[in-house]
Amino acid sequence: MDGAWGGFARAASLARWSQPLPLGNLVHPATALREPDGRTILFVTTQVDEHPACLCSAIDADEGKILWQRQLGVLPVQPPHLVGGQIVVPD
């Protein structure tokens, strides 16, 4: 298990998900954000298996549900960051 996937696996293991999520291969370690209501959101950048595309996804860590997902036009060299309430993906 590489370091990036290991970070996601540790974060995901905190939750009890009934099914794995179809996210592809992890590109960077997951970033976790605790919301004011106590919910934890995981932000992950993955590369899709079926075609050369990268996705940025927000996942409810407790429920294991994808909250939103966007295809990126770049293969990011750094994980996403929260800046002023917005998710920024440096290329």
GROMACS .gro file of C-alpha atoms in nm:
model
   91
    1MET     CA    1   0.000   0.000   0.000
    2ASP     CA    2   0.158   0.332  -0.101
    3GLY     CA    3   0.160   0.641   0.120
    4ALA     CA    4  -0.117   0.825  -0.063
    5TRP     CA    5  -0.361   0.535  -0.057
    6GLY     CA    6  -0.262   0.459   0.302
    7GLY     CA    7  -0.373   0.810   0.407
    8PHE     CA    8  -0.713   0.760   0.246
    9ALA     CA    9  -0.747   0.410   0.389
   10ARG     CA   10  -0.679   0.538   0.741
   11ALA     CA   11  -0.935   0.818   0.700
   12ALA     CA   12  -1.191   0.584   0.544
   13SER     CA   13  -1.139   0.320   0.813
   14LEU     CA   14  -1.275   0.565   1.070
   15ALA     CA   15  -1.613   0.537   0.898
   16ARG     CA   16  -1.823   0.224   0.859
   17TRP     CA   17  -1.914   0.228   0.492
   18SER     CA   18  -2.130  -0.048   0.350
   19GLN     CA   19  -1.981  -0.030  -0.004
   20PRO     CA   20  -1.649   0.094  -0.148
   21LEU     CA   21  -1.675   0.412  -0.354
   22PRO     CA   22  -1.595   0.406  -0.729
   23LEU     CA   23  -1.329   0.675  -0.716
   24GLY     CA   24  -1.035   0.529  -0.910
   25ASN     CA   25  -0.674   0.549  -0.790
   26LEU     CA   26  -0.581   0.801  -0.525
   27VAL     CA   27  -0.341   1.069  -0.652
   28HIS     CA   28  -0.280   1.248  -0.317
   29PRO     CA   29  -0.353   1.182   0.050
   30ALA     CA   30  -0.709   1.268   0.149
   31THR     CA   31  -0.774   1.602   0.317
   32ALA     CA   32  -1.028   1.600   0.603
   33LEU     CA   33  -1.239   1.897   0.710
   34ARG     CA   34  -1.459   1.901   1.022
   35GLU     CA   35  -1.779   2.097   0.954
   36PRO     CA   36  -1.938   2.315   1.229
   37ASP     CA   37  -2.216   2.054   1.262
   38GLY     CA   38  -1.953   1.787   1.349
   39ARG     CA   39  -1.966   1.612   1.011
   40THR     CA   40  -1.630   1.522   0.855
   41ILE     CA   41  -1.582   1.578   0.483
   42LEU     CA   42  -1.299   1.404   0.297
   43PHE     CA   43  -1.159   1.570  -0.015
   44VAL     CA   44  -0.983   1.329  -0.249
   45THR     CA   45  -0.814   1.357  -0.588
   46THR     CA   46  -0.826   1.038  -0.792
   47GLN     CA   47  -0.741   0.918  -1.139
   48VAL     CA   48  -1.020   0.728  -1.311
   49ASP     CA   49  -0.944   0.371  -1.418
   50GLU     CA   50  -1.145   0.366  -1.742
   51HIS     CA   51  -0.995   0.676  -1.909
   52PRO     CA   52  -0.725   0.937  -1.846
   53ALA     CA   53  -0.919   1.177  -1.623
   54CYS     CA   54  -0.877   1.308  -1.270
   55LEU     CA   55  -1.160   1.374  -1.026
   56CYS     CA   56  -1.185   1.588  -0.715
   57SER     CA   57  -1.448   1.445  -0.481
   58ALA     CA   58  -1.603   1.551  -0.150
   59ILE     CA   59  -1.713   1.254   0.058
   60ASP     CA   60  -1.919   1.242   0.376
   61ALA     CA   61  -1.682   1.040   0.597
   62ASP     CA   62  -1.960   0.908   0.822
   63GLU     CA   63  -2.200   0.798   0.549
   64GLY     CA   64  -1.950   0.707   0.275
   65LYS     CA   65  -2.150   0.910   0.024
   66ILE     CA   66  -2.010   1.128  -0.254
   67LEU     CA   67  -2.138   1.481  -0.188
   68TRP     CA   68  -1.999   1.623  -0.511
   69GLN     CA   69  -1.747   1.528  -0.774
   70ARG     CA   70  -1.581   1.732  -1.050
   71GLN     CA   71  -1.362   1.625  -1.337
   72LEU     CA   72  -1.036   1.819  -1.342
   73GLY     CA   73  -0.866   1.947  -1.653
   74VAL     CA   74  -0.523   1.884  -1.501
   75LEU     CA   75  -0.329   1.614  -1.321
   76PRO     CA   76  -0.261   1.806  -0.999
   77VAL     CA   77   0.084   1.788  -0.843
   78GLN     CA   78  -0.049   1.887  -0.498
   79PRO     CA   79  -0.361   1.791  -0.300
   80PRO     CA   80  -0.662   2.027  -0.295
   81HIS     CA   81  -0.664   2.312  -0.041
   82LEU     CA   82  -0.947   2.501   0.126
   83VAL     CA   83  -0.898   2.874   0.061
   84GLY     CA   84  -1.163   3.123   0.167
   85GLY     CA   85  -1.437   2.862   0.165
   86GLN     CA   86  -1.343   2.740  -0.184
   87ILE     CA   87  -1.159   2.425  -0.289
   88VAL     CA   88  -0.845   2.511  -0.488
   89VAL     CA   89  -0.653   2.247  -0.684
   90PRO     CA   90  -0.304   2.371  -0.775
   91ASP     CA   91  -0.168   2.242  -1.106
   0.00000   0.00000   0.00000
